CSV table of C-alpha atoms in Angstrom, one decimal:
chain,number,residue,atom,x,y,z
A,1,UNK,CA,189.7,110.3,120.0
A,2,UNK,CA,189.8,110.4,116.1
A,3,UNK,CA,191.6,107.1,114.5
A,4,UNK,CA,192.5,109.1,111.6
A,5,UNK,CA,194.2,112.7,112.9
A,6,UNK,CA,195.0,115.3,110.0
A,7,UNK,CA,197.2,117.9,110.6
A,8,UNK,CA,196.9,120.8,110.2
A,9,UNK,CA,192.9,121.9,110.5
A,10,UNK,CA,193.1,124.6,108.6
A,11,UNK,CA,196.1,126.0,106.4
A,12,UNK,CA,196.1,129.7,104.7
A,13,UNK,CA,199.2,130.6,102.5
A,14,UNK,CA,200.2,132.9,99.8
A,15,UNK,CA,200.3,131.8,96.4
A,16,UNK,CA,202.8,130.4,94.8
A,17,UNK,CA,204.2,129.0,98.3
A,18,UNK,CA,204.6,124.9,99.3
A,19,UNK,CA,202.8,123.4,101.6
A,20,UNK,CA,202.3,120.0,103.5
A,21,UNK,CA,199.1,118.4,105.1
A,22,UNK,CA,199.9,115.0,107.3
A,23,UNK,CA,197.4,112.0,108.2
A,24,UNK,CA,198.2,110.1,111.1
A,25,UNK,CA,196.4,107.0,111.7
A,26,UNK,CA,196.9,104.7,115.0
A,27,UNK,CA,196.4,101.3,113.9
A,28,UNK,CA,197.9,99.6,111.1
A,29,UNK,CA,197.3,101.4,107.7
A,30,UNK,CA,196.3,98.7,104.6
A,31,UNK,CA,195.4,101.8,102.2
A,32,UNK,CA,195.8,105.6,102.1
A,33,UNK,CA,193.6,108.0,100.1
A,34,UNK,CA,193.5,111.2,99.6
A,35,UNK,CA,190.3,113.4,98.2
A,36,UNK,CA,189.7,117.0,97.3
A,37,UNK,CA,186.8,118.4,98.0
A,38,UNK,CA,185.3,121.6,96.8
A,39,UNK,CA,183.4,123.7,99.7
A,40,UNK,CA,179.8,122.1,99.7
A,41,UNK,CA,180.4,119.7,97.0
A,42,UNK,CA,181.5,116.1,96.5
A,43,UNK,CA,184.8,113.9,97.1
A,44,UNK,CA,187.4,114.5,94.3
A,45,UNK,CA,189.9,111.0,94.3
A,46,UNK,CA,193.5,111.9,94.1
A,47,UNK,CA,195.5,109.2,94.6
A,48,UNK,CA,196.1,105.6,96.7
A,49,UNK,CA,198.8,104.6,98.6
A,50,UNK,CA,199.1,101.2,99.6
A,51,UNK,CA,202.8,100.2,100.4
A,52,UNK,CA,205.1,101.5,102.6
A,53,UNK,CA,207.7,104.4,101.0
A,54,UNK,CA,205.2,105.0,98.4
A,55,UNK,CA,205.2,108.4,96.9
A,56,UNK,CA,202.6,109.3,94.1
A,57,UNK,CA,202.7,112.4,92.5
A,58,UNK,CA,199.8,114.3,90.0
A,59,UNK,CA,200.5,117.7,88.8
A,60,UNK,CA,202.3,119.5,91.9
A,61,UNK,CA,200.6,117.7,94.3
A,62,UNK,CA,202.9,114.8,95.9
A,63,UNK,CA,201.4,112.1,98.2
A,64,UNK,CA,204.1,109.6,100.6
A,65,UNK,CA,203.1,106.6,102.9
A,66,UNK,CA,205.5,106.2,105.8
A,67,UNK,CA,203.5,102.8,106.8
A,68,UNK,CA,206.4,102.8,109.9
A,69,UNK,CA,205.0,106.4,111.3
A,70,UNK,CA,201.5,105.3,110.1
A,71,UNK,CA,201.3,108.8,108.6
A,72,UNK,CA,201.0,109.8,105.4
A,73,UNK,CA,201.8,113.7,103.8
A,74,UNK,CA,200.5,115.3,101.1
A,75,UNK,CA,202.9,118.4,99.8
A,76,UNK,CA,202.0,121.1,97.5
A,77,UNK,CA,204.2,122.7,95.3
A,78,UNK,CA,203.5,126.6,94.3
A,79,UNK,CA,200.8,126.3,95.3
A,80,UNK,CA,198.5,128.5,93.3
A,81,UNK,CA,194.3,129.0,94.0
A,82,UNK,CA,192.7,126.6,92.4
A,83,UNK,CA,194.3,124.3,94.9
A,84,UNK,CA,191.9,125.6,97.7
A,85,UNK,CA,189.3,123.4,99.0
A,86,UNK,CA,189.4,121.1,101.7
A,87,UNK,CA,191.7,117.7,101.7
A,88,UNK,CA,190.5,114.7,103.1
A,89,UNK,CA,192.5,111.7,104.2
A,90,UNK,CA,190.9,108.1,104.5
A,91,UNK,CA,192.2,104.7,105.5
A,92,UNK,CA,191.6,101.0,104.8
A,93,UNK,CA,192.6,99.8,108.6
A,94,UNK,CA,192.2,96.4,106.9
A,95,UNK,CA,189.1,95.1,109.2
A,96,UNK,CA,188.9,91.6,109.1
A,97,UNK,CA,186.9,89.2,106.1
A,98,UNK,CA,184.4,91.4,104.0
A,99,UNK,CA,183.8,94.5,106.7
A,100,UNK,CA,186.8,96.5,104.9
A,101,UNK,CA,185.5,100.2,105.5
A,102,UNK,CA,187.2,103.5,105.0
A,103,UNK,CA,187.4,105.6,108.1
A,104,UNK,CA,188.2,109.1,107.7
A,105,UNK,CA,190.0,112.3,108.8
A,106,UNK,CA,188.0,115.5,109.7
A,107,UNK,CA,189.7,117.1,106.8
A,108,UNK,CA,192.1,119.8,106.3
A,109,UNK,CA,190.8,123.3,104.7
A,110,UNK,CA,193.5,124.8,102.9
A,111,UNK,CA,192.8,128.9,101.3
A,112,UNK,CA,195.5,130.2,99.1
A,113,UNK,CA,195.7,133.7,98.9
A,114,UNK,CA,196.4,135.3,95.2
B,1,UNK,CA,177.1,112.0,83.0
B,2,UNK,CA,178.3,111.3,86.7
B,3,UNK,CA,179.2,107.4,87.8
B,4,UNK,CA,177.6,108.2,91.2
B,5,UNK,CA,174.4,110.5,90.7
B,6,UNK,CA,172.6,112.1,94.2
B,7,UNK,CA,169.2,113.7,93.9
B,8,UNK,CA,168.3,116.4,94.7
B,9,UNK,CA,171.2,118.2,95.2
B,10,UNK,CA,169.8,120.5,97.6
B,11,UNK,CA,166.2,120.2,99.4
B,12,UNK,CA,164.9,122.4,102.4
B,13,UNK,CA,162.0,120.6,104.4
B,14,UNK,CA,160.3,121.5,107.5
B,15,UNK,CA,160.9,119.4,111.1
B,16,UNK,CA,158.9,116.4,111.4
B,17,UNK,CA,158.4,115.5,107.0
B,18,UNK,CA,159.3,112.2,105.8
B,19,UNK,CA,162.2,113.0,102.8
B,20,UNK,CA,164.1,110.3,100.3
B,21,UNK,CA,167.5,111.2,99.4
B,22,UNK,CA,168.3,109.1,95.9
B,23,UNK,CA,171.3,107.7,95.2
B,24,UNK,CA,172.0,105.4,91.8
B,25,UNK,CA,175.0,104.5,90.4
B,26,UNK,CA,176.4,103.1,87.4
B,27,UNK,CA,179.7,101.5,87.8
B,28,UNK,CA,178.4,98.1,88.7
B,29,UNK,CA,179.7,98.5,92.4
B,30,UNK,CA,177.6,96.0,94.9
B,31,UNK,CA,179.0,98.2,98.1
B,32,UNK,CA,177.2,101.6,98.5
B,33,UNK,CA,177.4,103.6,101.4
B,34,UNK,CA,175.6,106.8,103.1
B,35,UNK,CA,177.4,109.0,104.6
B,36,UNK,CA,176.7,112.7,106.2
B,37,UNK,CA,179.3,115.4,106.7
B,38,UNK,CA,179.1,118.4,109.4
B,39,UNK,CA,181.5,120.9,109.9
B,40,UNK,CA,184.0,119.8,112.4
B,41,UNK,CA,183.1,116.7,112.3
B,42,UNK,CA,184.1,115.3,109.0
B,43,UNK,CA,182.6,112.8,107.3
B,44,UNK,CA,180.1,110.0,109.4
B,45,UNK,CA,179.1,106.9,108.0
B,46,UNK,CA,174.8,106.5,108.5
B,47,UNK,CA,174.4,102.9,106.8
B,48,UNK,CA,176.2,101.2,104.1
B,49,UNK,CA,175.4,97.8,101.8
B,50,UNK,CA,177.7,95.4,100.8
B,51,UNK,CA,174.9,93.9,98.2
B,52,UNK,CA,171.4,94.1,97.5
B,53,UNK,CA,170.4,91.6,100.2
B,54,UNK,CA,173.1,93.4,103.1
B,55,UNK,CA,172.4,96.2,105.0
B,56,UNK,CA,174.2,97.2,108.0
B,57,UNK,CA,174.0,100.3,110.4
B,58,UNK,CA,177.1,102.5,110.3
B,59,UNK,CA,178.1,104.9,113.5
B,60,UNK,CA,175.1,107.3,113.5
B,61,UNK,CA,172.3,105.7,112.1
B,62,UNK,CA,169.6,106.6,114.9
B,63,UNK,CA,166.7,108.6,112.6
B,64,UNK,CA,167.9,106.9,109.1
B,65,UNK,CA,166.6,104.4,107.1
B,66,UNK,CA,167.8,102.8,104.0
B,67,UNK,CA,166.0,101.0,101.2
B,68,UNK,CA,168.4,98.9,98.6
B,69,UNK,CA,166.2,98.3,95.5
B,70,UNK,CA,168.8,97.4,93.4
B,71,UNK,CA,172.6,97.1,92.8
B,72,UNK,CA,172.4,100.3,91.2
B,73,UNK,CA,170.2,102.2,93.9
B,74,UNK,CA,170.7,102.7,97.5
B,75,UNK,CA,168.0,105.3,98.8
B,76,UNK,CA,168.0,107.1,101.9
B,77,UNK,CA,165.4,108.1,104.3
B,78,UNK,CA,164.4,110.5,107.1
B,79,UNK,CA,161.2,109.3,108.2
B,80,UNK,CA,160.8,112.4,110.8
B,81,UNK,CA,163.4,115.0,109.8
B,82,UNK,CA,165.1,117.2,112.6
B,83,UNK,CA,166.6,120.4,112.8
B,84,UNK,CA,170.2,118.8,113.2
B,85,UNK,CA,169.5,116.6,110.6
B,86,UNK,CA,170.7,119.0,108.5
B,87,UNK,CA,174.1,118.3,106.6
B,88,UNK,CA,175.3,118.0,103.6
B,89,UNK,CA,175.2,114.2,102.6
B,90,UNK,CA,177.3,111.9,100.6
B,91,UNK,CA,176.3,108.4,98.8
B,92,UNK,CA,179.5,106.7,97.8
B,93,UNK,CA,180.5,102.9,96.1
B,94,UNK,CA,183.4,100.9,96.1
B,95,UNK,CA,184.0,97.9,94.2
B,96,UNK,CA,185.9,94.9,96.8
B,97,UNK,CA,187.0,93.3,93.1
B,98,UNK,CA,190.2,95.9,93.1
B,99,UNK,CA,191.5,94.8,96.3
B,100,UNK,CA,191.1,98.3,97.5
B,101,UNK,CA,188.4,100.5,99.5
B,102,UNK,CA,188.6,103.3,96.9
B,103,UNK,CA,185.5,105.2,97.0
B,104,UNK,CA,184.0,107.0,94.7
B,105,UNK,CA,181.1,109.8,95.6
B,106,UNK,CA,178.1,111.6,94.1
B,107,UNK,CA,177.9,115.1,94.3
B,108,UNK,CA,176.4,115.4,97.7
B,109,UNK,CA,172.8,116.4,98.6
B,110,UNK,CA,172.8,119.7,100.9
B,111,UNK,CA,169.6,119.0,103.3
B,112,UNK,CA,168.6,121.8,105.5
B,113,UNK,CA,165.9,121.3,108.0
B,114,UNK,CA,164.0,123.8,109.2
């Protein structure tokens, strides 16, 4: 089963609209990050969330850590179309010594509709 | 001029040809990683290098090699390309010296193997 579990796989709504994708890890989260990604092109950073309750927020997209749910959401406000692409979640699950990797989630692919 | 630069970007080759995929970069990162991303199956990690003399084998590394010439250049190979070798594929860095994972990617190299 995937470690990292985004919710949901796809997403379509109309413009203008709010919207909220969730990553759900199930081990212990050290580090949250969440990328945008173009269709066929590369990894966009958007933000990092490292402590419990954090909330980040860039433009209308907001970003929380609930590091007690090991979940973190990522809410869009009117949303308009240049927020389509697909959203990827990864996680420091804090490996032990120098093996610190980021696993990741299988994405979320979001279309918003003019 | 991109931190993280791929090449090519895109490369069609025929089952059973030897192919290099190039990645350098120039933030002064000593981590690099290679990873390949297929629909549904989000991204996979194929081999990653924590500095020029460390290479490890990520989860699907089986028909991969990698070659580390330098801190700035982490190549990959295919020394007998398959049909489901094809992918679109991501080289990626992170620098340990932030306390974080944060990874920042090139803009991917779309192989297609025919």
């Amino acid at each position: 089963s995937q470690e990292l579990e985004q919710s949901p796989q796809s997403l379509i709504v109309q413009e203008g609209k709010n919207l909220t994708i969730n990553c759900t890890s199930s081990k212990t989260l050290y580090g949250l990050y969440w990328y945008k990604q173009k269709y066929g092109e590369g990894l966009i950073f958007l933000m990092m969330l490292q402590k419990g309750g954090e909330e980040k927020s860039h433009e209308k997209i907001t970003a929380k850590l609930d590091e007690k749910k090991q979940q973190s959401s990522l809410h869009i406000t009117a949303s308009q179309p240049s927020h389509a692409g697909i959203y990827l979640c990864g996680a420091d699950q804090g490996e032990a010594g120098n093996n610190r990797k980021l696993i990741w989630g299988l994405g979320t692919s979001l279309a918003v509709n003019p | 001029d991109a931190d993280v630069t791929q090449t090519p970007r895109n490369r069609i080759t025929k089952t059973g040809k030897r192919i290099m995929l190039e990645c350098s970069q120039t933030k002064g990162h000593d981590r690099m990683y290679w990873y390949r991303q297929d629909p549904g199956l989000g991204l996979r990690l194929i081999y990653y290098s924590f500095d020029v003399k460390d290479i490890n084998k990520g989860e699907i590394s089986d028909g991969y090699s990698v070659s580390r010439q330098a801190q700035a250049k982490f190549s990959l190979s295919l020394e007998s390309a398959i049909p489901n070798q094809t992918a679109l594929y991501f080289c990626a860095t992170s620098d340990p010296g932030t306390g974080t994972t944060e990874a920042f990617f090139g803009q991917g190299t779309r192989l297609t193997v025919v």
